[in-house]
Amino acid sequence: MPRRRTPRELSSRHPPAIIDVFPTEIITKIVQAAPRADQQTFCLVSRYCHQVSLPVLYQVIVLRFDRKAALGAFCSSLVAQPARAEAIRSLTFLDGCIPGESEDLHNLLAESMKLMTNLERLSFDRVSNYWQKQSRMFPRLSLLTFENLRRCSLDGVSAQVSHPATDSDGAVASFLTRHREITHLSLSASIIAASTICVSLPNLQYYDGPSELLTEISTSGLKGAQLMWSSGPPGLDIGRSIGALKSLTNPDLPFILSNAFYVFQDDFKEILVSLSSYLWHTTSLQLKLRSHPQMSEYSLINQQSIHEITECLPRLSRLVYLTVDYSDRALYLEEMGVGAEIDPGTLQAWADACPTLEACSLYDRAWKKVDGKWVRCHIREFRAKAGCSAFDI
């Protein structure tokens, strides 16, 4: 913490600036509330402001650059000044951040991350498949332990990467096993190919990833799941996945269930029937209908999907919020023939089928029930109430 100047020191010069009067705690809060660009400018005001602002700037780090020299310089600065590494709370590797094949750079990255003792959030965001293709870097990082890690996205990591310390355990399984306090977890479809990850995460609250991986996770108080369903090899085992999901939840607690469908129409219907039968305690249901890749004839954007959604609603006895979204606006308008508005008959059918429903949305339009009548509401208001951002890492 920088030393504050005494009143005598201040009075010996020109009248103190307001920045010299406020307590350090207040200045820190002001910097935290400012936009990123203003935080950087604030560092230039004075040496004192620089000392106060720098830890705030380092709380959230997003690595975007693909130049090895830039990545090396950043890691070296952390090693030289460990206090900066200790200030980091969130670290994201974005698309384009590629450390390359340099063994020295790999060692430097691992050494700098080891100093991030207060890290709470870690995200490998697909990064151009780099973490999936390179077998040396992530296993090395997976050996690190972050005591305060609570949110973790491994979207860009494959469990097929071999672990350097064992012959059978994957790097992903090893990493998760040593971070059992994680509350938010996001996994990628590439992990499905692994033989097993089998991890116990007793504090896990929100899961985002393929439905097939639900059988590999053990917990008992899941508050929300954002699942990706995909038809095709090796094929969907719908009953097994939904059975596993049910075992992870507590029926006495509100539950948010979000689903992205890349499936055929028959699979879509089976999933809806199973979800509504076994997860009847769902309070917020989000259905994201996608066109099946390379198979437009199997698109879920049609009236049949709306009918099948309506049929499943009576079994959801605690449902409060319903979201139906489409990936293709043009196809939606063409197939549904109702413009951007929901068919009033569909809205009424949903209300009749599910008396507990208080608000719903279709594509980018939302409605809520006020004094027994359905009225339009802002989509942002709806999404906030429906918990659409609960899975953010």
CSV table of C-alpha atoms in Angstrom, one decimal:
chain,number,residue,atom,x,y,z
A,1,MET,CA,0.0,0.0,0.0
A,2,PRO,CA,1.5,3.4,-1.0
A,3,ARG,CA,2.3,5.8,1.8
A,4,ARG,CA,-0.1,8.7,2.2
A,5,ARG,CA,1.5,12.2,2.6
A,6,THR,CA,1.0,13.9,5.9
A,7,PRO,CA,-0.9,17.2,6.2
A,8,ARG,CA,2.4,19.0,6.9
A,9,GLU,CA,3.9,17.6,3.7
A,10,LEU,CA,0.9,18.6,1.7
A,11,SER,CA,0.8,22.2,3.2
A,12,SER,CA,4.4,22.8,2.4
A,13,ARG,CA,3.5,22.7,-1.3
A,14,HIS,CA,0.5,24.0,-3.2
A,15,PRO,CA,-3.0,23.2,-1.9
A,16,PRO,CA,-3.6,19.4,-2.0
A,17,ALA,CA,-5.5,18.0,-4.9
A,18,ILE,CA,-8.7,16.1,-4.1
A,19,ILE,CA,-6.9,12.9,-5.0
A,20,ASP,CA,-4.6,13.5,-2.0
A,21,VAL,CA,-7.5,14.0,0.4
A,22,PHE,CA,-9.5,10.8,-0.2
A,23,PRO,CA,-8.6,7.7,1.7
A,24,THR,CA,-6.9,5.0,-0.3
A,25,GLU,CA,-9.9,2.7,0.0
A,26,ILE,CA,-12.1,5.3,-1.6
A,27,ILE,CA,-9.7,5.9,-4.5
A,28,THR,CA,-9.5,2.1,-5.1
A,29,LYS,CA,-13.3,1.9,-5.3
A,30,ILE,CA,-13.4,4.8,-7.8
A,31,VAL,CA,-10.8,3.1,-10.0
A,32,GLN,CA,-12.6,-0.2,-9.8
A,33,ALA,CA,-15.8,1.4,-11.0
A,34,ALA,CA,-14.2,3.2,-13.9
A,35,PRO,CA,-14.1,1.9,-17.5
A,36,ARG,CA,-10.9,0.1,-18.4
A,37,ALA,CA,-9.5,3.0,-20.5
A,38,ASP,CA,-10.1,5.4,-17.6
A,39,GLN,CA,-8.3,3.1,-15.2
A,40,GLN,CA,-5.2,3.1,-17.5
A,41,THR,CA,-5.4,6.9,-17.7
A,42,PHE,CA,-5.7,7.2,-14.0
A,43,CYS,CA,-2.3,5.4,-13.7
A,44,LEU,CA,-0.7,8.4,-15.4
A,45,VAL,CA,-2.0,11.1,-12.9
A,46,SER,CA,0.7,10.6,-10.3
A,47,ARG,CA,3.0,8.0,-8.8
A,48,TYR,CA,0.5,7.5,-6.0
A,49,CYS,CA,-2.4,6.9,-8.5
A,50,HIS,CA,-0.2,4.5,-10.4
A,51,GLN,CA,0.5,2.5,-7.2
A,52,VAL,CA,-3.2,2.4,-6.4
A,53,SER,CA,-4.5,1.7,-9.9
A,54,LEU,CA,-2.1,-1.0,-11.0
A,55,PRO,CA,-3.4,-3.8,-8.8
A,56,VAL,CA,-6.9,-2.9,-10.0
A,57,LEU,CA,-5.8,-3.1,-13.6
A,58,TYR,CA,-4.3,-6.5,-13.0
A,59,GLN,CA,-7.4,-8.0,-11.4
A,60,VAL,CA,-8.8,-9.1,-14.8
A,61,ILE,CA,-6.2,-10.2,-17.4
A,62,VAL,CA,-7.3,-11.2,-21.0
A,63,LEU,CA,-4.5,-12.4,-23.2
A,64,ARG,CA,-5.3,-11.6,-26.8
A,65,PHE,CA,-1.9,-11.3,-28.5
A,66,ASP,CA,-0.3,-14.0,-30.6
A,67,ARG,CA,3.3,-12.7,-30.5
A,68,LYS,CA,5.6,-14.8,-28.4
A,69,ALA,CA,7.7,-11.8,-27.4
A,70,ALA,CA,4.6,-10.0,-26.0
A,71,LEU,CA,3.5,-13.1,-24.0
A,72,GLY,CA,7.0,-13.6,-22.7
A,73,ALA,CA,7.4,-10.0,-21.7
A,74,PHE,CA,4.1,-10.1,-19.7
A,75,CYS,CA,5.1,-13.4,-18.0
A,76,SER,CA,8.5,-12.0,-17.2
A,77,SER,CA,7.0,-8.9,-15.6
A,78,LEU,CA,4.9,-11.1,-13.3
A,79,VAL,CA,7.9,-13.1,-12.3
A,80,ALA,CA,9.9,-10.0,-11.6
A,81,GLN,CA,7.1,-8.4,-9.6
A,82,PRO,CA,5.1,-11.2,-7.9
A,83,ALA,CA,2.7,-8.6,-6.3
A,84,ARG,CA,1.2,-8.1,-9.8
A,85,ALA,CA,0.6,-11.8,-10.2
A,86,GLU,CA,-1.0,-11.9,-6.7
A,87,ALA,CA,-3.4,-9.1,-7.8
A,88,ILE,CA,-4.8,-11.2,-10.7
A,89,ARG,CA,-8.3,-12.6,-10.0
A,90,SER,CA,-9.4,-13.5,-13.6
A,91,LEU,CA,-7.2,-14.9,-16.4
A,92,THR,CA,-8.5,-15.6,-19.9
A,93,PHE,CA,-6.7,-17.1,-22.9
A,94,LEU,CA,-8.6,-15.8,-26.0
A,95,ASP,CA,-8.6,-16.9,-29.6
A,96,GLY,CA,-5.2,-16.1,-31.0
A,97,CYS,CA,-3.1,-16.4,-27.9
A,98,ILE,CA,-0.6,-19.1,-28.9
A,99,PRO,CA,2.5,-19.6,-26.8
A,100,GLY,CA,4.2,-21.6,-29.6
A,101,GLU,CA,6.6,-24.4,-29.2
A,102,SER,CA,9.3,-22.7,-27.2
A,103,GLU,CA,10.2,-24.8,-24.1
A,104,ASP,CA,11.5,-21.7,-22.3
A,105,LEU,CA,8.2,-19.8,-22.9
A,106,HIS,CA,6.2,-22.8,-21.7
A,107,ASN,CA,8.3,-22.8,-18.5
A,108,LEU,CA,7.9,-19.0,-18.1
A,109,LEU,CA,4.1,-19.2,-18.5
A,110,ALA,CA,3.8,-22.0,-15.9
A,111,GLU,CA,6.1,-20.1,-13.5
A,112,SER,CA,4.1,-16.9,-13.8
A,113,MET,CA,0.8,-18.7,-13.3
A,114,LYS,CA,2.1,-20.4,-10.2
A,115,LEU,CA,2.4,-16.9,-8.7
A,116,MET,CA,-1.3,-16.2,-9.2
A,117,THR,CA,-2.2,-17.3,-5.7
A,118,ASN,CA,-5.5,-15.4,-5.7
A,119,LEU,CA,-6.9,-16.6,-9.0
A,120,GLU,CA,-10.6,-17.0,-8.9
A,121,ARG,CA,-11.5,-17.5,-12.6
A,122,LEU,CA,-9.6,-19.3,-15.4
A,123,SER,CA,-10.8,-19.6,-19.0
A,124,PHE,CA,-9.3,-21.4,-22.0
A,125,ASP,CA,-11.6,-20.0,-24.7
A,126,ARG,CA,-11.1,-22.4,-27.6
A,127,VAL,CA,-8.0,-20.5,-28.6
A,128,SER,CA,-8.0,-21.8,-32.2
A,129,ASN,CA,-7.8,-25.4,-31.0
A,130,TYR,CA,-4.3,-24.7,-29.8
A,131,TRP,CA,-4.8,-26.3,-26.4
A,132,GLN,CA,-6.4,-29.3,-28.0
A,133,LYS,CA,-3.5,-29.9,-30.5
A,134,GLN,CA,-0.5,-29.2,-28.3
A,135,SER,CA,0.2,-32.0,-25.9
A,136,ARG,CA,2.8,-30.3,-23.7
A,137,MET,CA,1.5,-27.0,-22.5
A,138,PHE,CA,-1.9,-27.7,-20.8
A,139,PRO,CA,-0.7,-30.8,-18.9
A,140,ARG,CA,2.0,-28.6,-17.4
A,141,LEU,CA,-0.5,-26.0,-16.4
A,142,SER,CA,-2.8,-28.7,-15.1
A,143,LEU,CA,-0.3,-29.5,-12.4
A,144,LEU,CA,-0.8,-26.1,-10.8
A,145,THR,CA,-3.2,-25.6,-7.9
A,146,PHE,CA,-5.3,-22.4,-7.4
A,147,GLU,CA,-6.8,-22.5,-3.9
A,148,ASN,CA,-9.3,-19.8,-4.7
A,149,LEU,CA,-10.4,-21.0,-8.1
A,150,ARG,CA,-14.2,-21.0,-8.4
A,151,ARG,CA,-15.1,-20.5,-12.1
A,152,CYS,CA,-13.3,-22.5,-14.8
A,153,SER,CA,-13.9,-22.8,-18.5
A,154,LEU,CA,-12.0,-25.5,-20.3
A,155,ASP,CA,-13.7,-25.0,-23.7
A,156,GLY,CA,-10.4,-25.0,-25.5
A,157,VAL,CA,-8.9,-28.0,-23.8
A,158,SER,CA,-9.1,-31.7,-24.9
A,159,ALA,CA,-9.1,-34.5,-22.3
A,160,GLN,CA,-7.2,-36.5,-24.9
A,161,VAL,CA,-4.0,-34.6,-24.0
A,162,SER,CA,-1.9,-37.1,-22.1
A,163,HIS,CA,-0.9,-36.3,-18.5
A,164,PRO,CA,2.9,-36.2,-17.9
A,165,ALA,CA,2.7,-37.8,-14.5
A,166,THR,CA,0.5,-40.8,-15.2
A,167,ASP,CA,-0.3,-43.2,-18.0
A,168,SER,CA,-4.1,-43.2,-17.8
A,169,ASP,CA,-5.4,-40.1,-16.1
A,170,GLY,CA,-6.1,-37.1,-18.4
A,171,ALA,CA,-4.8,-33.6,-17.6
A,172,VAL,CA,-8.4,-32.3,-17.4
A,173,ALA,CA,-9.4,-34.9,-14.8
A,174,SER,CA,-6.2,-34.3,-12.8
A,175,PHE,CA,-6.9,-30.5,-12.8
A,176,LEU,CA,-10.5,-30.8,-11.7
A,177,THR,CA,-9.7,-33.3,-9.0
A,178,ARG,CA,-7.5,-30.8,-7.3
A,179,HIS,CA,-10.0,-28.0,-7.7
A,180,ARG,CA,-13.1,-29.5,-6.0
A,181,GLU,CA,-14.3,-26.0,-4.8
A,182,ILE,CA,-15.3,-25.0,-8.4
A,183,THR,CA,-18.8,-23.6,-8.5
A,184,HIS,CA,-19.1,-22.9,-12.3
A,185,LEU,CA,-17.6,-25.3,-14.9
A,186,SER,CA,-17.7,-25.2,-18.7
A,187,LEU,CA,-16.3,-28.1,-20.8
A,188,SER,CA,-16.0,-28.7,-24.5
A,189,ALA,CA,-17.3,-31.4,-26.7
A,190,SER,CA,-13.8,-32.6,-27.5
A,191,ILE,CA,-13.6,-34.1,-24.0
A,192,ILE,CA,-16.3,-36.7,-24.9
A,193,ALA,CA,-13.7,-38.7,-26.8
A,194,ALA,CA,-11.8,-39.3,-23.5
A,195,SER,CA,-12.3,-42.7,-21.8
A,196,THR,CA,-13.3,-41.0,-18.5
A,197,ILE,CA,-12.9,-38.0,-16.4
A,198,CYS,CA,-14.9,-39.1,-13.4
A,199,VAL,CA,-14.6,-36.2,-10.9
A,200,SER,CA,-16.4,-35.2,-7.7
A,201,LEU,CA,-17.2,-31.5,-7.5
A,202,PRO,CA,-19.3,-31.1,-4.3
A,203,ASN,CA,-19.7,-27.3,-4.6
A,204,LEU,CA,-20.6,-27.3,-8.3
A,205,GLN,CA,-23.6,-25.1,-9.0
A,206,TYR,CA,-23.6,-24.5,-12.7
A,207,TYR,CA,-22.5,-26.8,-15.5
A,208,ASP,CA,-22.1,-25.8,-19.2
A,209,GLY,CA,-21.1,-28.5,-21.7
A,210,PRO,CA,-22.1,-31.7,-23.6
A,211,SER,CA,-24.9,-33.8,-22.2
A,212,GLU,CA,-22.8,-36.9,-22.5
A,213,LEU,CA,-20.4,-35.7,-19.8
A,214,LEU,CA,-23.1,-35.5,-17.1
A,215,THR,CA,-22.3,-39.1,-16.2
A,216,GLU,CA,-18.7,-38.2,-15.4
A,217,ILE,CA,-19.5,-35.6,-12.7
A,218,SER,CA,-20.5,-36.1,-9.1
A,219,THR,CA,-22.3,-33.5,-7.1
A,220,SER,CA,-25.7,-33.0,-5.3
A,221,GLY,CA,-26.7,-29.4,-5.4
A,222,LEU,CA,-26.6,-28.4,-9.0
A,223,LYS,CA,-28.6,-25.2,-9.6
A,224,GLY,CA,-28.4,-25.0,-13.3
A,225,ALA,CA,-27.2,-26.9,-16.4
A,226,GLN,CA,-26.6,-25.6,-19.9
A,227,LEU,CA,-26.5,-28.6,-22.1
A,228,MET,CA,-25.5,-29.2,-25.7
A,229,TRP,CA,-27.4,-32.0,-27.4
A,230,SER,CA,-26.1,-33.4,-30.7
A,231,SER,CA,-27.3,-36.2,-32.9
A,232,GLY,CA,-24.7,-38.3,-34.7
A,233,PRO,CA,-21.9,-40.6,-33.7
A,234,PRO,CA,-21.5,-42.0,-31.2
A,235,GLY,CA,-25.2,-41.4,-30.8
A,236,LEU,CA,-27.3,-39.9,-28.0
A,237,ASP,CA,-28.0,-41.8,-24.9
A,238,ILE,CA,-30.8,-39.5,-23.8
A,239,GLY,CA,-32.1,-41.6,-20.9
A,240,ARG,CA,-28.6,-42.0,-19.4
A,241,SER,CA,-27.8,-38.3,-19.6
A,242,ILE,CA,-31.0,-37.1,-18.1
A,243,GLY,CA,-30.9,-39.7,-15.4
A,244,ALA,CA,-27.4,-38.5,-14.5
A,245,LEU,CA,-28.6,-34.9,-14.5
A,246,LYS,CA,-31.5,-35.7,-12.2
A,247,SER,CA,-29.1,-37.3,-9.7
A,248,LEU,CA,-27.1,-34.0,-9.6
A,249,THR,CA,-30.0,-31.8,-8.6
A,250,ASN,CA,-32.1,-31.2,-5.5
A,251,PRO,CA,-35.8,-31.1,-6.3
A,252,ASP,CA,-36.4,-28.8,-3.4
A,253,LEU,CA,-34.4,-26.0,-5.0
A,254,PRO,CA,-35.1,-23.8,-8.1
A,255,PHE,CA,-33.4,-25.2,-11.2
A,256,ILE,CA,-32.3,-23.5,-14.5
A,257,LEU,CA,-32.1,-25.7,-17.5
A,258,SER,CA,-30.8,-24.4,-20.8
A,259,ASN,CA,-30.5,-26.6,-23.9
A,260,ALA,CA,-28.9,-26.1,-27.3
A,261,PHE,CA,-30.2,-28.6,-29.8
A,262,TYR,CA,-28.2,-29.8,-32.8
A,263,VAL,CA,-30.5,-32.8,-33.2
A,264,PHE,CA,-33.1,-34.5,-35.4
A,265,GLN,CA,-36.8,-33.9,-34.8
A,266,ASP,CA,-37.3,-37.3,-33.2
A,267,ASP,CA,-34.5,-36.8,-30.8
A,268,PHE,CA,-35.8,-33.4,-29.9
A,269,LYS,CA,-39.2,-34.8,-28.9
A,270,GLU,CA,-37.6,-37.6,-26.9
A,271,ILE,CA,-35.4,-35.1,-25.0
A,272,LEU,CA,-38.3,-32.9,-24.2
A,273,VAL,CA,-40.4,-35.8,-22.9
A,274,SER,CA,-37.6,-37.0,-20.7
A,275,LEU,CA,-36.6,-33.6,-19.4
A,276,SER,CA,-40.2,-32.7,-18.5
A,277,SER,CA,-40.8,-36.1,-16.8
A,278,TYR,CA,-37.6,-36.3,-14.7
A,279,LEU,CA,-36.8,-32.7,-14.1
A,280,TRP,CA,-40.3,-31.5,-13.4
A,281,HIS,CA,-38.9,-29.1,-10.7
A,282,THR,CA,-37.3,-26.9,-13.4
A,283,THR,CA,-38.2,-23.2,-12.8
A,284,SER,CA,-36.5,-21.7,-15.9
A,285,LEU,CA,-36.4,-23.6,-19.2
A,286,GLN,CA,-34.4,-22.3,-22.1
A,287,LEU,CA,-34.6,-24.1,-25.5
A,288,LYS,CA,-32.2,-23.0,-28.2
A,289,LEU,CA,-33.3,-24.5,-31.5
A,290,ARG,CA,-30.5,-24.9,-34.1
A,291,SER,CA,-30.4,-26.0,-37.7
A,292,HIS,CA,-28.6,-29.4,-37.9
A,293,PRO,CA,-25.2,-28.9,-39.6
A,294,GLN,CA,-25.3,-29.8,-43.3
A,295,MET,CA,-28.8,-31.1,-42.9
A,296,SER,CA,-31.3,-28.3,-43.4
A,297,GLU,CA,-34.1,-30.8,-43.9
A,298,TYR,CA,-33.8,-31.7,-40.2
A,299,SER,CA,-34.1,-28.1,-38.9
A,300,LEU,CA,-36.0,-27.7,-35.7
A,301,ILE,CA,-37.3,-24.3,-36.7
A,302,ASN,CA,-40.9,-25.3,-37.5
A,303,GLN,CA,-44.4,-25.4,-36.0
A,304,GLN,CA,-43.9,-29.1,-35.0
A,305,SER,CA,-41.3,-28.0,-32.5
A,306,ILE,CA,-43.6,-25.4,-31.0
A,307,HIS,CA,-46.3,-28.1,-30.7
A,308,GLU,CA,-44.0,-30.5,-29.0
A,309,ILE,CA,-42.8,-27.8,-26.6
A,310,THR,CA,-46.5,-27.1,-25.7
A,311,GLU,CA,-47.2,-30.8,-25.1
A,312,CYS,CA,-44.3,-31.1,-22.5
A,313,LEU,CA,-45.3,-28.0,-20.4
A,314,PRO,CA,-48.1,-29.7,-18.2
A,315,ARG,CA,-45.4,-31.9,-16.7
A,316,LEU,CA,-43.3,-28.9,-15.6
A,317,SER,CA,-45.3,-28.1,-12.5
A,318,ARG,CA,-42.9,-25.4,-11.2
A,319,LEU,CA,-42.0,-23.7,-14.4
A,320,VAL,CA,-41.9,-19.9,-14.2
A,321,TYR,CA,-39.9,-18.8,-17.2
A,322,LEU,CA,-39.8,-20.3,-20.7
A,323,THR,CA,-37.3,-19.2,-23.4
A,324,VAL,CA,-37.5,-20.4,-27.0
A,325,ASP,CA,-34.7,-19.1,-29.2
A,326,TYR,CA,-33.6,-19.7,-32.8
A,327,SER,CA,-30.2,-19.7,-34.4
A,328,ASP,CA,-31.4,-18.6,-37.9
A,329,ARG,CA,-33.6,-15.5,-37.9
A,330,ALA,CA,-34.3,-15.7,-41.7
A,331,LEU,CA,-35.3,-19.3,-41.5
A,332,TYR,CA,-37.4,-18.6,-38.5
A,333,LEU,CA,-39.4,-15.9,-40.3
A,334,GLU,CA,-39.8,-18.1,-43.4
A,335,GLU,CA,-40.9,-21.2,-41.5
A,336,MET,CA,-43.0,-19.7,-38.8
A,337,GLY,CA,-44.8,-17.1,-40.9
A,338,VAL,CA,-45.5,-14.8,-38.0
A,339,GLY,CA,-42.9,-12.1,-38.4
A,340,ALA,CA,-41.0,-11.3,-35.2
A,341,GLU,CA,-44.2,-11.7,-33.1
A,342,ILE,CA,-45.3,-14.8,-31.3
A,343,ASP,CA,-48.6,-16.3,-32.4
A,344,PRO,CA,-51.2,-15.2,-29.8
A,345,GLY,CA,-52.6,-18.7,-30.0
A,346,THR,CA,-49.2,-20.2,-29.0
A,347,LEU,CA,-48.8,-17.8,-26.1
A,348,GLN,CA,-52.3,-18.7,-24.8
A,349,ALA,CA,-51.6,-22.4,-25.3
A,350,TRP,CA,-48.4,-22.2,-23.2
A,351,ALA,CA,-50.3,-20.3,-20.5
A,352,ASP,CA,-53.1,-22.9,-20.5
A,353,ALA,CA,-50.7,-25.8,-20.4
A,354,CYS,CA,-48.6,-24.4,-17.6
A,355,PRO,CA,-50.5,-22.3,-15.1
A,356,THR,CA,-47.3,-21.5,-13.1
A,357,LEU,CA,-45.8,-19.7,-16.1
A,358,GLU,CA,-45.2,-16.0,-15.4
A,359,ALA,CA,-43.0,-14.9,-18.4
A,360,CYS,CA,-41.8,-16.3,-21.7
A,361,SER,CA,-39.9,-15.3,-24.7
A,362,LEU,CA,-39.7,-16.3,-28.4
A,363,TYR,CA,-36.6,-15.3,-30.3
A,364,ASP,CA,-36.0,-11.7,-29.2
A,365,ARG,CA,-39.5,-10.9,-27.9
A,366,ALA,CA,-40.7,-11.3,-24.3
A,367,TRP,CA,-44.0,-11.3,-22.4
A,368,LYS,CA,-44.9,-11.3,-18.8
A,369,LYS,CA,-48.2,-11.9,-16.9
A,370,VAL,CA,-49.6,-8.9,-15.2
A,371,ASP,CA,-52.9,-9.2,-13.3
A,372,GLY,CA,-53.7,-12.4,-15.3
A,373,LYS,CA,-53.0,-10.7,-18.7
A,374,TRP,CA,-50.0,-11.1,-20.9
A,375,VAL,CA,-48.2,-7.9,-21.8
A,376,ARG,CA,-44.9,-7.2,-23.6
A,377,CYS,CA,-41.8,-6.6,-21.6
A,378,HIS,CA,-38.2,-5.7,-22.4
A,379,ILE,CA,-36.1,-8.7,-23.4
A,380,ARG,CA,-33.3,-7.6,-21.0
A,381,GLU,CA,-35.8,-7.6,-18.1
A,382,PHE,CA,-36.9,-11.1,-19.0
A,383,ARG,CA,-33.4,-12.5,-19.3
A,384,ALA,CA,-32.4,-11.1,-16.0
A,385,LYS,CA,-35.3,-12.7,-14.2
A,386,ALA,CA,-35.0,-16.0,-16.1
A,387,GLY,CA,-31.3,-16.4,-15.1
A,388,CYS,CA,-30.0,-16.4,-18.7
A,389,SER,CA,-26.6,-15.2,-17.5
A,390,ALA,CA,-26.2,-17.7,-14.7
A,391,PHE,CA,-23.7,-19.8,-16.7
A,392,ASP,CA,-21.3,-17.0,-17.5
A,393,ILE,CA,-17.8,-17.8,-16.6
